[in-house]
Amino acid sequence: QVQLVQSGAEVKKPGASVKISCKASGYSFEKYGMNWVRQAPGQSLEWMGWIHPGNGNTYYSEKLQGRVTIASDTSATTVSMEVSSLTFEDTAVYYCARLWGSLYFDSWGQGTLVTVSP
Amino acid sequence: QSALTQPPSASGSPGQSVTISCTGTNSDVGAYDYVSWYQQHPGKAPKFIIYGVNKRPSGVPDRFSGSKSGNTASLTVSGLQAEDEADYYCSSYGGKNIFVFGTGTRVTVL
C-alpha cells in the first residue's frame, strides 16, 4: 500500500531555513507527482507546490515562489521541501501528498510541525 | 490564486443531510471538472473523498456525493453519522499545474 513517511518536527528561528523530507513506498515513485501542502494552526490548507520525480519539473504557488524549493531523489524514493527566510507566519504543519491522475491528492504523509520561534 | 470560498460551518442531526458549497472563479472551479474534496479529523491528515466533481475513490461511502454548477461546487453528506463530524476542504485545478484549496467548512453533527 502507498505510504508517505515524513521527517520529524522542527523548531527554527526567524530568518533561518527548514528542510523536510517525505519517504515514499508502495508504488512506482517516478510515475506520480508529489505535492506539499501546509496548514497553519487553526487555518485552512494551503497548496505550496509539486514536483514530478520522473522528470524533475517543479511548480510553485505564486505566493511562495522564490522561498520554496522542492527536490526529489529517485534512488531514495524521497522528496524534500525547503523553505527559506522563515517568519512566524510559516509556523504550520507541512504535509506531502501524492498527486494521482495529475489532479488529485490521494495519499498524504502524517504531517511535520514546523515552529518558528525567537 | 485566491482560496476557494466555503462557509465556515454547517451542521445537521444524525440521519439528515448537509451540503457544503465551494465557490471559485472561471479560472479554476468554473474552468475545469477537476474538483476534489477532503475530510480532515482533528490532528489528522486530510482524507481524499471525492474527485472529478462527483466520483468517489474506492472505500468512500456513497453517502458522500458531489456536484458542480458554474463556478460553485458542492459536497453533500447524506445520512449524517457521528464520524462525519470533521473539517471538509474542496480543491480545484487552476491551470498551468497550479492547485488551490478552499477555506474549509467544519461540519457538526448535532
mmCIF file with all atom_site columns, C-alpha atoms in Angstrom:
data_model
loop_
_atom_site.group_PDB
_atom_site.id
_atom_site.type_symbol
_atom_site.label_atom_id
_atom_site.label_alt_id
_atom_site.label_comp_id
_atom_site.label_asym_id
_atom_site.label_entity_id
_atom_site.label_seq_id
_atom_site.pdbx_PDB_ins_code
_atom_site.Cartn_x
_atom_site.Cartn_y
_atom_site.Cartn_z
_atom_site.occupancy
_atom_site.B_iso_or_equiv
_atom_site.pdbx_formal_charge
_atom_site.auth_seq_id
_atom_site.auth_comp_id
_atom_site.auth_asym_id
_atom_site.auth_atom_id
_atom_site.pdbx_PDB_model_num
ATOM 1   C CA . GLN A 1 1   ? 0.000   0.000  0.000   1.00 0.00 ? 1   GLN A CA 1
ATOM 2   C CA . VAL A 1 2   ? 1.060   3.589  -0.543  1.00 0.00 ? 2   VAL A CA 1
ATOM 3   C CA . GLN A 1 3   ? 2.986   5.030  2.414   1.00 0.00 ? 3   GLN A CA 1
ATOM 4   C CA . LEU A 1 4   ? 4.387   8.509  2.836   1.00 0.00 ? 4   LEU A CA 1
ATOM 5   C CA . VAL A 1 5   ? 6.538   8.982  5.937   1.00 0.00 ? 5   VAL A CA 1
ATOM 6   C CA . GLN A 1 6   ? 7.732   12.462 6.791   1.00 0.00 ? 6   GLN A CA 1
ATOM 7   C CA . SER A 1 7   ? 10.647  13.666 8.883   1.00 0.00 ? 7   SER A CA 1
ATOM 8   C CA . GLY A 1 8   ? 10.182  14.908 12.433  1.00 0.00 ? 8   GLY A CA 1
ATOM 9   C CA . ALA A 1 9   ? 9.167   18.207 13.962  1.00 0.00 ? 9   ALA A CA 1
ATOM 10  C CA . GLU A 1 10  ? 11.456  21.226 13.644  1.00 0.00 ? 10  GLU A CA 1
ATOM 11  C CA . VAL A 1 11  ? 11.950  24.445 15.616  1.00 0.00 ? 11  VAL A CA 1
ATOM 12  C CA . LYS A 1 12  ? 13.646  27.283 13.765  1.00 0.00 ? 12  LYS A CA 1
ATOM 13  C CA . LYS A 1 13  ? 14.426  30.937 14.354  1.00 0.00 ? 13  LYS A CA 1
ATOM 14  C CA . PRO A 1 14  ? 13.130  33.716 12.095  1.00 0.00 ? 14  PRO A CA 1
ATOM 15  C CA . GLY A 1 15  ? 15.320  34.134 9.034   1.00 0.00 ? 15  GLY A CA 1
ATOM 16  C CA . ALA A 1 16  ? 16.504  30.513 9.074   1.00 0.00 ? 16  ALA A CA 1
ATOM 17  C CA . SER A 1 17  ? 15.642  27.762 6.588   1.00 0.00 ? 17  SER A CA 1
ATOM 18  C CA . VAL A 1 18  ? 13.994  24.394 7.159   1.00 0.00 ? 18  VAL A CA 1
ATOM 19  C CA . LYS A 1 19  ? 14.134  21.237 5.068   1.00 0.00 ? 19  LYS A CA 1
ATOM 20  C CA . ILE A 1 20  ? 11.542  18.465 5.429   1.00 0.00 ? 20  ILE A CA 1
ATOM 21  C CA . SER A 1 21  ? 11.600  15.066 3.764   1.00 0.00 ? 21  SER A CA 1
ATOM 22  C CA . CYS A 1 22  ? 8.910   12.625 2.635   1.00 0.00 ? 22  CYS A CA 1
ATOM 23  C CA . LYS A 1 23  ? 9.857   8.982  2.071   1.00 0.00 ? 23  LYS A CA 1
ATOM 24  C CA . ALA A 1 24  ? 7.523   7.196  -0.355  1.00 0.00 ? 24  ALA A CA 1
ATOM 25  C CA . SER A 1 25  ? 6.923   3.460  -0.667  1.00 0.00 ? 25  SER A CA 1
ATOM 26  C CA . GLY A 1 26  ? 4.397   1.014  -2.064  1.00 0.00 ? 26  GLY A CA 1
ATOM 27  C CA . TYR A 1 27  ? 4.152   2.415  -5.597  1.00 0.00 ? 27  TYR A CA 1
ATOM 28  C CA . SER A 1 28  ? 6.192   3.376  -8.637  1.00 0.00 ? 28  SER A CA 1
ATOM 29  C CA . PHE A 1 29  ? 7.802   6.576  -7.340  1.00 0.00 ? 29  PHE A CA 1
ATOM 30  C CA . GLU A 1 30  ? 8.668   8.157  -10.685 1.00 0.00 ? 30  GLU A CA 1
ATOM 31  C CA . LYS A 1 31  ? 5.140   7.870  -12.060 1.00 0.00 ? 31  LYS A CA 1
ATOM 32  C CA . TYR A 1 32  ? 3.378   10.192 -9.604  1.00 0.00 ? 32  TYR A CA 1
ATOM 33  C CA . GLY A 1 33  ? 3.871   13.823 -8.677  1.00 0.00 ? 33  GLY A CA 1
ATOM 34  C CA . MET A 1 34  ? 4.401   14.833 -5.066  1.00 0.00 ? 34  MET A CA 1
ATOM 35  C CA . ASN A 1 35  ? 2.878   17.944 -3.564  1.00 0.00 ? 35  ASN A CA 1
ATOM 36  C CA . TRP A 1 36  ? 3.495   19.943 -0.422  1.00 0.00 ? 36  TRP A CA 1
ATOM 37  C CA . VAL A 1 37  ? 0.555   21.416 1.455   1.00 0.00 ? 37  VAL A CA 1
ATOM 38  C CA . ARG A 1 38  ? 0.722   23.340 4.710   1.00 0.00 ? 38  ARG A CA 1
ATOM 39  C CA . GLN A 1 39  ? -1.759  24.209 7.432   1.00 0.00 ? 39  GLN A CA 1
ATOM 40  C CA . ALA A 1 40  ? -1.137  26.985 9.931   1.00 0.00 ? 40  ALA A CA 1
ATOM 41  C CA . PRO A 1 41  ? -2.704  26.498 13.390  1.00 0.00 ? 41  PRO A CA 1
ATOM 42  C CA . GLY A 1 42  ? -6.493  26.701 13.117  1.00 0.00 ? 42  GLY A CA 1
ATOM 43  C CA . GLN A 1 43  ? -6.280  27.625 9.439   1.00 0.00 ? 43  GLN A CA 1
ATOM 44  C CA . SER A 1 44  ? -7.130  26.032 6.110   1.00 0.00 ? 44  SER A CA 1
ATOM 45  C CA . LEU A 1 45  ? -4.944  24.004 3.783   1.00 0.00 ? 45  LEU A CA 1
ATOM 46  C CA . GLU A 1 46  ? -2.555  25.926 1.551   1.00 0.00 ? 46  GLU A CA 1
ATOM 47  C CA . TRP A 1 47  ? -1.096  24.356 -1.592  1.00 0.00 ? 47  TRP A CA 1
ATOM 48  C CA . MET A 1 48  ? 2.629   25.120 -1.874  1.00 0.00 ? 48  MET A CA 1
ATOM 49  C CA . GLY A 1 49  ? 3.922   23.323 -4.951  1.00 0.00 ? 49  GLY A CA 1
ATOM 50  C CA . TRP A 1 50  ? 4.786   19.961 -6.500  1.00 0.00 ? 50  TRP A CA 1
ATOM 51  C CA . ILE A 1 51  ? 7.447   18.008 -8.308  1.00 0.00 ? 51  ILE A CA 1
ATOM 52  C CA . HIS A 1 52  ? 7.291   15.263 -10.900 1.00 0.00 ? 52  HIS A CA 1
ATOM 53  C CA . PRO A 1 53  ? 10.049  12.846 -9.836  1.00 0.00 ? 53  PRO A CA 1
ATOM 54  C CA . GLY A 1 54  ? 10.083  11.316 -13.298 1.00 0.00 ? 54  GLY A CA 1
ATOM 55  C CA . ASN A 1 55  ? 11.401  14.457 -14.985 1.00 0.00 ? 55  ASN A CA 1
ATOM 56  C CA . GLY A 1 56  ? 12.245  16.783 -12.084 1.00 0.00 ? 56  GLY A CA 1
ATOM 57  C CA . ASN A 1 57  ? 9.834   19.500 -13.195 1.00 0.00 ? 57  ASN A CA 1
ATOM 58  C CA . THR A 1 58  ? 8.652   21.707 -10.339 1.00 0.00 ? 58  THR A CA 1
ATOM 59  C CA . TYR A 1 59  ? 5.699   24.042 -9.942  1.00 0.00 ? 59  TYR A CA 1
ATOM 60  C CA . TYR A 1 60  ? 5.177   26.518 -7.105  1.00 0.00 ? 60  TYR A CA 1
ATOM 61  C CA . SER A 1 61  ? 2.420   28.728 -5.773  1.00 0.00 ? 61  SER A CA 1
ATOM 62  C CA . GLU A 1 62  ? 2.857   32.347 -6.763  1.00 0.00 ? 62  GLU A CA 1
ATOM 63  C CA . LYS A 1 63  ? 2.853   33.379 -3.103  1.00 0.00 ? 63  LYS A CA 1
ATOM 64  C CA . LEU A 1 64  ? 5.780   31.145 -2.136  1.00 0.00 ? 64  LEU A CA 1
ATOM 65  C CA . GLN A 1 65  ? 7.774   31.190 -5.383  1.00 0.00 ? 65  GLN A CA 1
ATOM 66  C CA . GLY A 1 66  ? 11.375  32.061 -4.613  1.00 0.00 ? 66  GLY A CA 1
ATOM 67  C CA . ARG A 1 67  ? 11.240  30.895 -0.989  1.00 0.00 ? 67  ARG A CA 1
ATOM 68  C CA . VAL A 1 68  ? 10.375  27.244 -1.508  1.00 0.00 ? 68  VAL A CA 1
ATOM 69  C CA . THR A 1 69  ? 12.468  24.573 -3.204  1.00 0.00 ? 69  THR A CA 1
ATOM 70  C CA . ILE A 1 70  ? 11.174  21.061 -3.848  1.00 0.00 ? 70  ILE A CA 1
ATOM 71  C CA . ALA A 1 71  ? 13.553  18.299 -4.914  1.00 0.00 ? 71  ALA A CA 1
ATOM 72  C CA . SER A 1 72  ? 13.404  14.541 -5.387  1.00 0.00 ? 72  SER A CA 1
ATOM 73  C CA . ASP A 1 73  ? 15.864  11.681 -5.002  1.00 0.00 ? 73  ASP A CA 1
ATOM 74  C CA . THR A 1 74  ? 14.619  8.777  -7.076  1.00 0.00 ? 74  THR A CA 1
ATOM 75  C CA . SER A 1 75  ? 17.185  6.328  -5.702  1.00 0.00 ? 75  SER A CA 1
ATOM 76  C CA . ALA A 1 76  ? 15.902  7.005  -2.180  1.00 0.00 ? 76  ALA A CA 1
ATOM 77  C CA . THR A 1 77  ? 12.251  7.490  -3.274  1.00 0.00 ? 77  THR A CA 1
ATOM 78  C CA . THR A 1 78  ? 12.258  10.649 -1.210  1.00 0.00 ? 78  THR A CA 1
ATOM 79  C CA . VAL A 1 79  ? 11.006  14.152 -1.877  1.00 0.00 ? 79  VAL A CA 1
ATOM 80  C CA . SER A 1 80  ? 12.275  17.114 0.134   1.00 0.00 ? 80  SER A CA 1
ATOM 81  C CA . MET A 1 81  ? 10.960  20.619 0.561   1.00 0.00 ? 81  MET A CA 1
ATOM 82  C CA . GLU A 1 82  ? 12.974  23.581 1.823   1.00 0.00 ? 82  GLU A CA 1
ATOM 83  C CA . VAL A 1 83  ? 11.538  26.904 2.952   1.00 0.00 ? 83  VAL A CA 1
ATOM 84  C CA . SER A 1 84  ? 13.956  29.802 3.374   1.00 0.00 ? 84  SER A CA 1
ATOM 85  C CA . SER A 1 85  ? 13.753  33.160 5.172   1.00 0.00 ? 85  SER A CA 1
ATOM 86  C CA . LEU A 1 86  ? 11.296  31.801 7.726   1.00 0.00 ? 86  LEU A CA 1
ATOM 87  C CA . THR A 1 87  ? 8.884   34.130 9.512   1.00 0.00 ? 87  THR A CA 1
ATOM 88  C CA . PHE A 1 88  ? 6.403   33.453 12.315  1.00 0.00 ? 88  PHE A CA 1
ATOM 89  C CA . GLU A 1 89  ? 3.704   33.063 9.623   1.00 0.00 ? 89  GLU A CA 1
ATOM 90  C CA . ASP A 1 90  ? 5.484   29.913 8.388   1.00 0.00 ? 90  ASP A CA 1
ATOM 91  C CA . THR A 1 91  ? 4.619   28.087 11.606  1.00 0.00 ? 91  THR A CA 1
ATOM 92  C CA . ALA A 1 92  ? 2.435   25.244 10.355  1.00 0.00 ? 92  ALA A CA 1
ATOM 93  C CA . VAL A 1 93  ? 2.013   21.531 9.839   1.00 0.00 ? 93  VAL A CA 1
ATOM 94  C CA . TYR A 1 94  ? 3.516   20.626 6.468   1.00 0.00 ? 94  TYR A CA 1
ATOM 95  C CA . TYR A 1 95  ? 2.141   17.642 4.537   1.00 0.00 ? 95  TYR A CA 1
ATOM 96  C CA . CYS A 1 96  ? 3.397   15.817 1.485   1.00 0.00 ? 96  CYS A CA 1
ATOM 97  C CA . ALA A 1 97  ? 0.629   14.432 -0.728  1.00 0.00 ? 97  ALA A CA 1
ATOM 98  C CA . ARG A 1 98  ? 0.839   12.185 -3.772  1.00 0.00 ? 98  ARG A CA 1
ATOM 99  C CA . LEU A 1 99  ? -0.679  13.542 -6.973  1.00 0.00 ? 99  LEU A CA 1
ATOM 100 C CA . TRP A 1 100 ? -2.968  10.933 -8.548  1.00 0.00 ? 100 TRP A CA 1
ATOM 101 C CA . GLY A 1 101 ? -4.134  11.319 -12.137 1.00 0.00 ? 101 GLY A CA 1
ATOM 102 C CA . SER A 1 102 ? -2.061  14.527 -12.189 1.00 0.00 ? 102 SER A CA 1
ATOM 103 C CA . LEU A 1 103 ? -5.000  16.228 -10.488 1.00 0.00 ? 103 LEU A CA 1
ATOM 104 C CA . TYR A 1 104 ? -5.851  14.880 -7.038  1.00 0.00 ? 104 TYR A CA 1
ATOM 105 C CA . PHE A 1 105 ? -4.127  14.375 -3.683  1.00 0.00 ? 105 PHE A CA 1
ATOM 106 C CA . ASP A 1 106 ? -4.902  10.743 -2.925  1.00 0.00 ? 106 ASP A CA 1
ATOM 107 C CA . SER A 1 107 ? -2.373  9.815  -0.229  1.00 0.00 ? 107 SER A CA 1
ATOM 108 C CA . TRP A 1 108 ? -0.944  12.036 2.477   1.00 0.00 ? 108 TRP A CA 1
ATOM 109 C CA . GLY A 1 109 ? 2.002   11.938 4.837   1.00 0.00 ? 109 GLY A CA 1
ATOM 110 C CA . GLN A 1 110 ? 1.455   12.190 8.583   1.00 0.00 ? 110 GLN A CA 1
ATOM 111 C CA . GLY A 1 111 ? 2.499   15.845 8.688   1.00 0.00 ? 111 GLY A CA 1
ATOM 112 C CA . THR A 1 112 ? 5.536   17.656 10.072  1.00 0.00 ? 112 THR A CA 1
ATOM 113 C CA . LEU A 1 113 ? 5.148   20.517 12.531  1.00 0.00 ? 113 LEU A CA 1
ATOM 114 C CA . VAL A 1 114 ? 7.476   23.438 11.873  1.00 0.00 ? 114 VAL A CA 1
ATOM 115 C CA . THR A 1 115 ? 7.562   26.050 14.614  1.00 0.00 ? 115 THR A CA 1
ATOM 116 C CA . VAL A 1 116 ? 9.235   29.405 14.009  1.00 0.00 ? 116 VAL A CA 1
ATOM 117 C CA . SER A 1 117 ? 10.153  30.869 17.370  1.00 0.00 ? 117 SER A CA 1
ATOM 118 C CA . PRO A 1 118 ? 12.626  33.552 18.526  1.00 0.00 ? 118 PRO A CA 1
ATOM 119 C CA . GLN B 2 1   ? -4.514  32.318 -6.885  1.00 0.00 ? 1   GLN B CA 1
ATOM 120 C CA . SER B 2 2   ? -7.090  33.083 -4.182  1.00 0.00 ? 2   SER B CA 1
ATOM 121 C CA . ALA B 2 3   ? -8.533  30.402 -1.919  1.00 0.00 ? 3   ALA B CA 1
ATOM 122 C CA . LEU B 2 4   ? -11.892 28.976 -2.887  1.00 0.00 ? 4   LEU B CA 1
ATOM 123 C CA . THR B 2 5   ? -14.715 30.215 -0.642  1.00 0.00 ? 5   THR B CA 1
ATOM 124 C CA . GLN B 2 6   ? -16.516 27.810 1.675   1.00 0.00 ? 6   GLN B CA 1
ATOM 125 C CA . PRO B 2 7   ? -18.916 28.528 4.549   1.00 0.00 ? 7   PRO B CA 1
ATOM 126 C CA . PRO B 2 8   ? -17.113 28.308 7.902   1.00 0.00 ? 8   PRO B CA 1
ATOM 127 C CA . SER B 2 9   ? -19.598 25.879 9.370   1.00 0.00 ? 9   SER B CA 1
ATOM 128 C CA . ALA B 2 10  ? -22.506 23.564 8.648   1.00 0.00 ? 10  ALA B CA 1
ATOM 129 C CA . SER B 2 11  ? -24.494 21.218 10.851  1.00 0.00 ? 11  SER B CA 1
ATOM 130 C CA . GLY B 2 12  ? -27.162 18.574 10.844  1.00 0.00 ? 12  GLY B CA 1
ATOM 131 C CA . SER B 2 13  ? -28.711 15.925 13.038  1.00 0.00 ? 13  SER B CA 1
ATOM 132 C CA . PRO B 2 14  ? -27.851 12.242 12.646  1.00 0.00 ? 14  PRO B CA 1
ATOM 133 C CA . GLY B 2 15  ? -29.568 10.834 9.579   1.00 0.00 ? 15  GLY B CA 1
ATOM 134 C CA . GLN B 2 16  ? -30.042 14.233 7.969   1.00 0.00 ? 16  GLN B CA 1
ATOM 135 C CA . SER B 2 17  ? -28.127 15.706 5.027   1.00 0.00 ? 17  SER B CA 1
ATOM 136 C CA . VAL B 2 18  ? -25.743 18.623 4.907   1.00 0.00 ? 18  VAL B CA 1
ATOM 137 C CA . THR B 2 19  ? -24.469 20.402 1.799   1.00 0.00 ? 19  THR B CA 1
ATOM 138 C CA . ILE B 2 20  ? -21.290 22.463 1.641   1.00 0.00 ? 20  ILE B CA 1
ATOM 139 C CA . SER B 2 21  ? -20.569 24.945 -1.142  1.00 0.00 ? 21  SER B CA 1
ATOM 140 C CA . CYS B 2 22  ? -17.210 25.802 -2.674  1.00 0.00 ? 22  CYS B CA 1
ATOM 141 C CA . THR B 2 23  ? -17.094 28.939 -4.816  1.00 0.00 ? 23  THR B CA 1
ATOM 142 C CA . GLY B 2 24  ? -14.234 29.750 -7.134  1.00 0.00 ? 24  GLY B CA 1
ATOM 143 C CA . THR B 2 25  ? -13.826 31.617 -10.384 1.00 0.00 ? 25  THR B CA 1
ATOM 144 C CA . ASN B 2 26  ? -13.951 30.913 -14.085 1.00 0.00 ? 26  ASN B CA 1
ATOM 145 C CA . SER B 2 27  ? -10.186 30.285 -13.874 1.00 0.00 ? 27  SER B CA 1
ATOM 146 C CA . ASP B 2 28  ? -10.480 27.277 -11.546 1.00 0.00 ? 28  ASP B CA 1
ATOM 147 C CA . VAL B 2 29  ? -13.800 25.662 -10.489 1.00 0.00 ? 29  VAL B CA 1
ATOM 148 C CA . GLY B 2 30  ? -15.671 27.101 -13.465 1.00 0.00 ? 30  GLY B CA 1
ATOM 149 C CA . ALA B 2 31  ? -12.977 26.200 -15.972 1.00 0.00 ? 31  ALA B CA 1
ATOM 150 C CA . TYR B 2 32  ? -12.350 22.533 -15.120 1.00 0.00 ? 32  TYR B CA 1
ATOM 151 C CA . ASP B 2 33  ? -14.236 19.483 -13.840 1.00 0.00 ? 33  ASP B CA 1
ATOM 152 C CA . TYR B 2 34  ? -11.246 18.754 -11.615 1.00 0.00 ? 34  TYR B CA 1
ATOM 153 C CA . VAL B 2 35  ? -12.750 19.496 -8.201  1.00 0.00 ? 35  VAL B CA 1
ATOM 154 C CA . SER B 2 36  ? -11.919 17.246 -5.266  1.00 0.00 ? 36  SER B CA 1
ATOM 155 C CA . TRP B 2 37  ? -12.933 17.114 -1.625  1.00 0.00 ? 37  TRP B CA 1
ATOM 156 C CA . TYR B 2 38  ? -11.030 16.128 1.525   1.00 0.00 ? 38  TYR B CA 1
ATOM 157 C CA . GLN B 2 39  ? -12.180 15.220 5.034   1.00 0.00 ? 39  GLN B CA 1
ATOM 158 C CA . GLN B 2 40  ? -9.946  16.095 7.975   1.00 0.00 ? 40  GLN B CA 1
ATOM 159 C CA . HIS B 2 41  ? -10.459 14.999 11.548  1.00 0.00 ? 41  HIS B CA 1
ATOM 160 C CA . PRO B 2 42  ? -8.698  16.987 14.307  1.00 0.00 ? 42  PRO B CA 1
ATOM 161 C CA . GLY B 2 43  ? -4.992  16.294 14.439  1.00 0.00 ? 43  GLY B CA 1
ATOM 162 C CA . LYS B 2 44  ? -5.100  14.022 11.386  1.00 0.00 ? 44  LYS B CA 1
ATOM 163 C CA . ALA B 2 45  ? -4.011  14.290 7.778   1.00 0.00 ? 45  ALA B CA 1
ATOM 164 C CA . PRO B 2 46  ? -6.735  15.012 5.202   1.00 0.00 ? 46  PRO B CA 1
ATOM 165 C CA . LYS B 2 47  ? -8.509  12.097 3.537   1.00 0.00 ? 47  LYS B CA 1
ATOM 166 C CA . PHE B 2 48  ? -9.433  12.056 -0.167  1.00 0.00 ? 48  PHE B CA 1
ATOM 167 C CA . ILE B 2 49  ? -13.217 11.550 -0.557  1.00 0.00 ? 49  ILE B CA 1
ATOM 168 C CA . ILE B 2 50  ? -14.360 12.984 -3.922  1.00 0.00 ? 50  ILE B CA 1
ATOM 169 C CA . TYR B 2 51  ? -12.618 13.580 -7.252  1.00 0.00 ? 51  TYR B CA 1
ATOM 170 C CA . GLY B 2 52  ? -13.644 14.758 -10.694 1.00 0.00 ? 52  GLY B CA 1
ATOM 171 C CA . VAL B 2 53  ? -16.544 16.724 -9.111  1.00 0.00 ? 53  VAL B CA 1
ATOM 172 C CA . ASN B 2 54  ? -18.669 13.663 -8.288  1.00 0.00 ? 54  ASN B CA 1
ATOM 173 C CA . LYS B 2 55  ? -16.612 10.448 -8.221  1.00 0.00 ? 55  LYS B CA 1
ATOM 174 C CA . ARG B 2 56  ? -15.751 8.516  -5.071  1.00 0.00 ? 56  ARG B CA 1
ATOM 175 C CA . PRO B 2 57  ? -12.433 6.750  -4.510  1.00 0.00 ? 57  PRO B CA 1
ATOM 176 C CA . SER B 2 58  ? -12.664 3.122  -3.537  1.00 0.00 ? 58  SER B CA 1
ATOM 177 C CA . GLY B 2 59  ? -13.847 2.656  0.044   1.00 0.00 ? 59  GLY B CA 1
ATOM 178 C CA . VAL B 2 60  ? -15.610 6.005  0.425   1.00 0.00 ? 60  VAL B CA 1
ATOM 179 C CA . PRO B 2 61  ? -19.292 5.503  1.390   1.00 0.00 ? 61  PRO B CA 1
ATOM 180 C CA . ASP B 2 62  ? -21.917 6.531  -1.143  1.00 0.00 ? 62  ASP B CA 1
ATOM 181 C CA . ARG B 2 63  ? -23.318 8.911  1.484   1.00 0.00 ? 63  ARG B CA 1
ATOM 182 C CA . PHE B 2 64  ? -20.765 11.370 0.096   1.00 0.00 ? 64  PHE B CA 1
ATOM 183 C CA . SER B 2 65  ? -21.655 12.968 -3.224  1.00 0.00 ? 65  SER B CA 1
ATOM 184 C CA . GLY B 2 66  ? -20.501 15.950 -5.236  1.00 0.00 ? 66  GLY B CA 1
ATOM 185 C CA . SER B 2 67  ? -21.814 18.289 -7.902  1.00 0.00 ? 67  SER B CA 1
ATOM 186 C CA . LYS B 2 68  ? -20.934 21.487 -9.706  1.00 0.00 ? 68  LYS B CA 1
ATOM 187 C CA . SER B 2 69  ? -22.744 24.384 -11.320 1.00 0.00 ? 69  SER B CA 1
ATOM 188 C CA . GLY B 2 70  ? -20.797 27.192 -12.894 1.00 0.00 ? 70  GLY B CA 1
ATOM 189 C CA . ASN B 2 71  ? -18.136 28.457 -10.507 1.00 0.00 ? 71  ASN B CA 1
ATOM 190 C CA . THR B 2 72  ? -19.588 26.646 -7.466  1.00 0.00 ? 72  THR B CA 1
ATOM 191 C CA . ALA B 2 73  ? -19.021 23.033 -6.458  1.00 0.00 ? 73  ALA B CA 1
ATOM 192 C CA . SER B 2 74  ? -20.897 21.295 -3.668  1.00 0.00 ? 74  SER B CA 1
ATOM 193 C CA . LEU B 2 75  ? -20.422 18.335 -1.365  1.00 0.00 ? 75  LEU B CA 1
ATOM 194 C CA . THR B 2 76  ? -23.430 16.614 0.166   1.00 0.00 ? 76  THR B CA 1
ATOM 195 C CA . VAL B 2 77  ? -23.191 14.235 3.093   1.00 0.00 ? 77  VAL B CA 1
ATOM 196 C CA . SER B 2 78  ? -26.392 12.223 3.390   1.00 0.00 ? 78  SER B CA 1
ATOM 197 C CA . GLY B 2 79  ? -27.476 10.124 6.360   1.00 0.00 ? 79  GLY B CA 1
ATOM 198 C CA . LEU B 2 80  ? -25.142 12.020 8.681   1.00 0.00 ? 80  LEU B CA 1
ATOM 199 C CA . GLN B 2 81  ? -23.233 9.918  11.185  1.00 0.00 ? 81  GLN B CA 1
ATOM 200 C CA . ALA B 2 82  ? -21.229 10.964 14.226  1.00 0.00 ? 82  ALA B CA 1
ATOM 201 C CA . GLU B 2 83  ? -17.994 10.045 12.456  1.00 0.00 ? 83  GLU B CA 1
ATOM 202 C CA . ASP B 2 84  ? -18.746 12.588 9.701   1.00 0.00 ? 84  ASP B CA 1
ATOM 203 C CA . GLU B 2 85  ? -18.036 15.400 12.150  1.00 0.00 ? 85  GLU B CA 1
ATOM 204 C CA . ALA B 2 86  ? -14.861 16.903 10.675  1.00 0.00 ? 86  ALA B CA 1
ATOM 205 C CA . ASP B 2 87  ? -13.445 19.720 8.565   1.00 0.00 ? 87  ASP B CA 1
ATOM 206 C CA . TYR B 2 88  ? -14.044 19.493 4.826   1.00 0.00 ? 88  TYR B CA 1
ATOM 207 C CA . TYR B 2 89  ? -11.929 21.151 2.139   1.00 0.00 ? 89  TYR B CA 1
ATOM 208 C CA . CYS B 2 90  ? -12.520 21.481 -1.575  1.00 0.00 ? 90  CYS B CA 1
ATOM 209 C CA . SER B 2 91  ? -9.709  21.793 -4.091  1.00 0.00 ? 91  SER B CA 1
ATOM 210 C CA . SER B 2 92  ? -9.564  22.681 -7.765  1.00 0.00 ? 92  SER B CA 1
ATOM 211 C CA . TYR B 2 93  ? -7.045  22.574 -10.551 1.00 0.00 ? 93  TYR B CA 1
ATOM 212 C CA . GLY B 2 94  ? -6.292  26.137 -11.594 1.00 0.00 ? 94  GLY B CA 1
ATOM 213 C CA . GLY B 2 95  ? -4.490  25.549 -14.875 1.00 0.00 ? 95  GLY B CA 1
ATOM 214 C CA . LYS B 2 96  ? -0.724  25.610 -15.583 1.00 0.00 ? 96  LYS B CA 1
ATOM 215 C CA . ASN B 2 97  ? -0.053  22.897 -12.981 1.00 0.00 ? 97  ASN B CA 1
ATOM 216 C CA . ILE B 2 98  ? -1.378  25.053 -10.148 1.00 0.00 ? 98  ILE B CA 1
ATOM 217 C CA . PHE B 2 99  ? -3.865  23.980 -7.486  1.00 0.00 ? 99  PHE B CA 1
ATOM 218 C CA . VAL B 2 100 ? -5.978  25.813 -4.918  1.00 0.00 ? 100 VAL B CA 1
ATOM 219 C CA . PHE B 2 101 ? -7.804  24.742 -1.756  1.00 0.00 ? 101 PHE B CA 1
ATOM 220 C CA . GLY B 2 102 ? -10.964 26.056 -0.195  1.00 0.00 ? 102 GLY B CA 1
ATOM 221 C CA . THR B 2 103 ? -11.207 27.908 3.104   1.00 0.00 ? 103 THR B CA 1
ATOM 222 C CA . GLY B 2 104 ? -12.674 24.871 4.828   1.00 0.00 ? 104 GLY B CA 1
ATOM 223 C CA . THR B 2 105 ? -16.005 24.018 6.466   1.00 0.00 ? 105 THR B CA 1
ATOM 224 C CA . ARG B 2 106 ? -16.460 22.500 9.910   1.00 0.00 ? 106 ARG B CA 1
ATOM 225 C CA . VAL B 2 107 ? -19.355 20.053 9.923   1.00 0.00 ? 107 VAL B CA 1
ATOM 226 C CA . THR B 2 108 ? -21.007 19.435 13.273  1.00 0.00 ? 108 THR B CA 1
ATOM 227 C CA . VAL B 2 109 ? -23.330 16.520 13.907  1.00 0.00 ? 109 VAL B CA 1
ATOM 228 C CA . LEU B 2 110 ? -25.887 17.779 16.403  1.00 0.00 ? 110 LEU B CA 1
#
